[in-house]
Coordinates of C-alpha atoms and ligand atoms in Angstrom, one line a residue:
M610 CA 93.9 101.2 125.4
N611 CA 95.9 104.0 123.8
A612 CA 97.7 103.4 120.5
P613 CA 101.3 103.1 121.7
A614 CA 100.1 100.4 124.2
A615 CA 98.2 98.6 121.5
A616 CA 101.3 98.7 119.2
A617 CA 103.4 97.3 122.1
L618 CA 101.3 94.1 121.8
L619 CA 102.6 93.5 118.3
P620 CA 105.6 91.3 117.3
P621 CA 108.6 93.4 116.6
Q622 CA 108.8 92.6 112.9
L623 CA 105.2 94.0 112.4
H624 CA 104.9 97.7 111.8
V625 CA 101.7 99.7 111.3
F626 CA 101.8 103.0 109.5
V627 CA 98.7 104.7 110.6
R628 CA 97.5 107.1 107.9
D629 CA 94.8 109.6 107.5
W630 CA 91.3 108.7 106.1
L631 CA 92.2 109.3 102.5
S632 CA 94.9 106.7 102.7
A633 CA 94.4 103.2 104.2
N634 CA 97.0 102.2 106.9
N635 CA 100.1 100.3 105.7
I636 CA 101.2 97.2 107.5
L637 CA 104.7 96.1 107.1
L638 CA 105.8 92.6 107.8
K639 CA 109.6 92.3 107.9
S640 CA 111.5 89.0 107.5
R641 CA 115.0 87.9 106.2
D642 CA 113.0 85.8 103.9
G643 CA 111.5 88.9 102.2
H644 CA 109.5 91.9 103.5
V645 CA 105.7 92.1 102.8
L646 CA 103.6 95.3 102.7
I647 CA 99.9 95.2 103.1
D648 CA 97.9 98.0 101.4
S649 CA 99.5 101.0 99.8
G650 CA 97.2 104.1 100.5
Y651 CA 95.7 106.6 98.1
V652 CA 97.5 107.7 94.9
R653 CA 97.9 111.4 96.0
H654 CA 99.8 110.3 99.1
A655 CA 102.1 107.8 97.2
P656 CA 105.2 109.9 97.9
L657 CA 104.5 109.7 101.7
T658 CA 103.9 106.0 101.4
L659 CA 107.3 105.6 99.7
A660 CA 108.9 107.7 102.3
L661 CA 107.5 105.7 105.2
L662 CA 108.5 102.5 103.5
A663 CA 112.1 103.7 103.0
G664 CA 112.2 105.4 106.4
A665 CA 113.5 104.5 109.9
R666 CA 110.7 102.0 110.5
G667 CA 110.6 100.7 107.0
I668 CA 112.9 98.7 104.8
G669 CA 115.1 101.4 103.2
H670 CA 116.2 100.1 99.8
E671 CA 116.1 96.4 100.7
A672 CA 113.9 94.3 98.4
L673 CA 110.1 94.0 99.0
A674 CA 109.0 90.5 98.4
F675 CA 105.3 91.2 98.0
L676 CA 102.8 93.9 98.0
V677 CA 99.4 92.5 99.2
N678 CA 96.0 94.2 99.1
T679 CA 93.0 93.5 101.5
H680 CA 90.8 94.8 98.7
C681 CA 91.2 97.0 95.7
H682 CA 89.5 100.2 96.6
S683 CA 91.4 103.4 95.7
D684 CA 92.6 104.2 99.2
H685 CA 94.2 100.7 99.6
V686 CA 95.9 100.3 96.2
G687 CA 96.7 103.9 95.3
G688 CA 100.4 103.5 96.0
N689 CA 100.7 100.1 94.2
A690 CA 102.1 101.5 90.9
A691 CA 104.6 103.7 92.7
I692 CA 105.8 100.9 94.9
V693 CA 106.2 98.5 92.0
R694 CA 108.2 101.2 90.1
R695 CA 110.5 101.6 93.2
Y696 CA 110.8 98.1 94.5
G697 CA 109.9 95.9 91.4
C698 CA 107.8 93.6 93.6
P699 CA 104.9 91.5 92.6
V700 CA 101.4 92.5 93.6
A701 CA 98.9 90.1 95.1
V702 CA 95.2 90.8 95.4
P703 CA 92.3 88.8 96.6
A704 CA 91.2 86.2 94.0
A705 CA 87.7 87.7 93.7
E706 CA 89.0 91.2 93.0
A707 CA 91.6 90.1 90.3
P708 CA 89.2 90.0 87.3
L709 CA 87.9 93.5 88.2
V710 CA 91.5 94.9 88.3
E711 CA 92.4 93.0 85.1
R712 CA 89.6 94.6 83.1
W713 CA 90.1 97.8 85.1
D714 CA 86.3 98.0 86.0
G715 CA 86.1 101.6 87.4
K716 CA 82.5 101.1 88.4
A717 CA 82.8 97.8 90.3
L718 CA 86.1 99.1 91.9
L719 CA 84.4 102.5 92.6
Y720 CA 87.2 104.5 90.9
D721 CA 85.8 107.0 88.3
Y722 CA 82.3 105.9 89.4
C723 CA 82.9 107.6 92.7
D724 CA 85.2 110.3 91.4
Q725 CA 88.3 108.7 93.0
Q726 CA 91.8 109.0 91.5
I727 CA 93.9 105.9 90.9
E728 CA 97.1 104.9 88.9
R729 CA 96.7 101.6 87.0
F730 CA 98.6 98.6 88.3
A731 CA 98.9 95.0 87.3
V732 CA 98.1 91.9 89.3
D733 CA 100.8 89.3 89.6
H734 CA 99.3 86.8 92.1
V735 CA 95.8 86.1 93.3
L736 CA 95.1 85.2 96.9
P737 CA 92.2 82.7 97.3
A738 CA 90.2 82.7 100.5
D739 CA 91.1 80.0 103.0
T740 CA 94.8 79.9 102.2
T741 CA 97.7 80.4 104.6
H742 CA 100.7 82.5 104.0
V743 CA 103.9 83.1 105.9
W744 CA 104.6 86.8 105.9
G745 CA 107.0 88.4 108.4
D746 CA 107.8 85.0 109.8
L747 CA 104.1 84.7 110.9
E748 CA 101.4 82.5 109.6
W749 CA 98.4 84.4 108.2
Q750 CA 95.1 82.9 107.2
A751 CA 93.4 84.7 104.3
L752 CA 89.6 84.7 105.2
A753 CA 86.8 86.0 102.9
A754 CA 85.3 89.2 104.3
P755 CA 82.6 90.3 101.9
G756 CA 80.3 93.2 102.7
H757 CA 81.8 96.7 102.2
D758 CA 83.7 95.0 99.3
M759 CA 82.4 91.7 98.1
G760 CA 85.9 90.3 97.2
A761 CA 87.8 91.6 100.3
L762 CA 90.0 89.4 102.4
V763 CA 91.2 89.8 106.0
F764 CA 94.3 88.2 107.4
Y765 CA 94.4 86.5 110.8
S766 CA 97.3 85.2 112.9
A767 CA 95.9 82.6 115.2
E768 CA 99.2 82.3 117.1
H769 CA 99.3 86.0 117.9
R770 CA 95.5 86.5 117.8
I771 CA 96.0 89.5 115.4
L772 CA 93.5 90.5 112.8
I773 CA 94.4 92.7 109.8
S774 CA 90.8 93.8 109.0
G775 CA 91.0 96.2 106.0
D776 CA 87.6 97.9 105.8
A777 CA 85.6 94.9 107.2
L778 CA 85.9 96.1 110.8
W779 CA 87.1 99.3 112.2
E780 CA 87.0 100.5 115.9
H781 CA 83.8 102.4 115.1
G782 CA 82.0 100.8 112.1
F783 CA 83.2 99.5 108.8
G784 CA 83.5 100.7 105.2
F785 CA 80.2 101.9 103.6
V786 CA 77.9 99.2 102.2
M787 CA 75.8 99.2 99.1
P788 CA 72.0 99.4 99.7
P789 CA 70.0 96.2 99.0
E790 CA 68.5 97.7 95.9
V791 CA 72.0 98.0 94.4
D792 CA 73.5 94.7 95.7
P793 CA 71.1 92.5 97.7
E794 CA 74.1 90.4 98.9
A795 CA 76.0 93.3 100.5
L796 CA 74.3 93.8 103.9
P797 CA 73.7 90.0 104.6
A798 CA 77.4 89.4 103.7
T799 CA 78.4 92.3 106.1
R800 CA 76.4 90.7 108.9
A801 CA 77.9 87.2 108.2
T802 CA 81.4 88.7 108.0
I803 CA 81.0 90.4 111.5
E804 CA 79.7 87.0 112.9
M805 CA 82.7 85.2 111.3
L806 CA 85.0 87.7 112.9
A807 CA 83.2 87.3 116.3
A808 CA 84.0 83.6 116.2
L809 CA 87.8 84.2 115.9
D810 CA 90.0 84.6 119.0
I811 CA 91.3 88.2 118.5
R812 CA 93.5 90.2 120.8
I813 CA 94.2 93.2 118.6
V814 CA 92.8 94.5 115.3
L815 CA 94.9 96.4 112.8
P816 CA 92.2 98.2 110.8
G817 CA 92.4 99.7 107.4
H818 CA 91.7 103.1 109.0
G819 CA 92.3 104.4 112.5
E820 CA 94.7 103.2 115.3
P821 CA 95.1 99.5 116.2
F822 CA 92.5 98.5 118.9
T823 CA 92.0 95.8 121.4
D824 CA 88.2 96.3 122.4
V825 CA 87.2 93.8 119.8
A826 CA 83.9 93.0 121.5
G827 CA 83.0 96.7 121.6
A828 CA 83.8 97.1 117.9
L829 CA 81.8 94.1 117.0
D830 CA 78.8 95.4 119.0
R831 CA 78.9 98.7 117.3
A832 CA 79.2 97.1 113.9
R833 CA 76.1 94.9 114.7
R834 CA 74.1 97.9 115.8
R835 CA 75.0 99.8 112.6
I836 CA 74.1 96.7 110.4
A837 CA 70.7 96.5 112.2
A838 CA 70.0 100.2 111.6
F839 CA 71.0 99.8 107.9
E840 CA 68.8 96.7 107.6
A841 CA 65.8 98.8 108.9
D842 CA 66.3 101.6 106.5
S843 CA 67.9 101.3 103.0
L844 CA 67.5 105.0 102.4
R845 CA 69.9 105.4 105.4
V846 CA 72.4 103.1 103.7
A847 CA 72.2 105.0 100.5
R848 CA 72.6 108.5 102.3
H849 CA 75.5 107.0 104.3
A850 CA 77.3 105.8 101.2
L851 CA 76.9 109.1 99.3
K852 CA 78.1 111.1 102.3
V853 CA 81.1 108.9 102.8
N854 CA 82.0 109.3 99.2
L855 CA 81.4 113.0 99.1
M856 CA 83.7 113.4 102.2
F857 CA 86.3 111.3 100.6
S858 CA 86.3 113.4 97.4
L859 CA 86.3 116.6 99.5
L860 CA 89.4 115.5 101.4
D861 CA 91.0 114.5 98.1
R862 CA 90.3 117.9 96.4
Q863 CA 90.6 119.9 99.6
R864 CA 87.8 122.2 98.4
M865 CA 84.9 122.0 96.0
P866 CA 82.9 125.1 94.5
L867 CA 79.5 125.1 96.0
A868 CA 78.1 126.5 92.7
G869 CA 79.3 123.4 91.0
M870 CA 77.8 120.8 93.4
A871 CA 74.6 120.2 91.5
D872 CA 76.5 119.6 88.3
Y873 CA 78.9 117.2 90.2
I874 CA 75.9 115.3 91.7
A875 CA 74.4 115.0 88.2
R876 CA 77.7 113.9 86.6
I877 CA 79.4 111.4 89.0
G878 CA 78.0 107.9 88.6
I879 CA 77.3 106.9 92.2
Y880 CA 75.3 110.1 92.9
R881 CA 73.4 110.0 89.6
D882 CA 72.4 106.4 90.0
F883 CA 71.5 106.5 93.7
N884 CA 69.5 109.7 93.1
A885 CA 67.6 107.9 90.3
L886 CA 67.0 104.9 92.6
F887 CA 66.4 106.4 96.0
F888 CA 66.0 110.2 96.1
R889 CA 64.6 111.4 92.8
L890 CA 65.5 114.9 93.6
P891 CA 66.8 117.7 91.5
P892 CA 70.6 117.4 91.7
A893 CA 70.9 120.8 93.6
R894 CA 68.5 119.5 96.2
L895 CA 70.3 116.2 96.7
A896 CA 73.6 118.1 97.0
E897 CA 72.0 120.4 99.6
L898 CA 70.7 117.4 101.6
L899 CA 74.1 115.7 101.7
I900 CA 76.0 118.9 102.5
G901 CA 73.5 119.9 105.1
E902 CA 73.8 116.5 106.9
L903 CA 77.7 116.6 106.7
E904 CA 77.5 120.2 108.0
K905 CA 75.3 119.2 111.0
A906 CA 77.7 116.3 111.7
G907 CA 80.6 118.9 111.9
A908 CA 82.4 117.3 108.9
V909 CA 82.2 120.1 106.4
K910 CA 81.7 123.9 106.3
R911 CA 80.9 126.5 103.6
E912 CA 83.5 129.2 103.1
A913 CA 83.3 132.1 100.6
G914 CA 81.6 129.9 97.9
W915 CA 83.6 126.8 98.7
L916 CA 82.7 123.5 100.5
V917 CA 85.7 122.6 102.6
P918 CA 86.4 119.9 105.3
A919 CA 85.6 121.3 108.8
Ligands
ZN2048 ZN1 87.3 99.9 101.0

């Protein structure tokens, strides 16, 4: 089903702002009782997030009752601080994420550890799993969806059979997962989350990245196949995580000097730690391995001494 057709399946008070891969999608739930926004994108795109929120499909300068996050990765909470400045609204994050945000744990939240930019924000409310919330005049169940992020929530409307999935389920895959050697719980939790979602009656998924989609069974099958491949080969999990992170940083920076890549790999936490655990290569060779695989996949190219998105 194409995206406009999928969007036509949504109640009129629900608006999805589909963003690019650097910023997570924003989901706006409008109500006379107070508007709620779910996820705020990446910090570099905060001006666009504010413009969408104030624009024709947004809320203008009406009050925002709540800003809610599915999880606290930089591409989902990067607009939090700017939105709070503009609208003065409280921020609600999953209960399991709140302590990490309160102590601003840049490793657990994958901020500086992954070379991701972020503006600090404060948590006003925590959302425990298995609670119900009325947002946009619809009832949403907050369900624990650990895996890609161990504290993540998804939001499910049983009446409308809508799932707001964050990075727990995309049309083609899910957010990268930590290898078993780094977090032994992550892959089993990812599998359990996919089976939890498979047991829900879902008509349409509003993912954290990509267009809304209705082929839920297909997406779940693809997720299961990826999990099986990951379970069979933790080096593959590690390579995948590093490539996803490198691609993210490249999209953020637009270009990176090829001559500086070895130094970058040696300096940024996730590459340094994964290299020590899995690859044990000179940083220049790990850089070459990652760039080579991304190049083969058509994601990056080399141009006059620079690595750029293809
Ligand atoms: Zn994420």
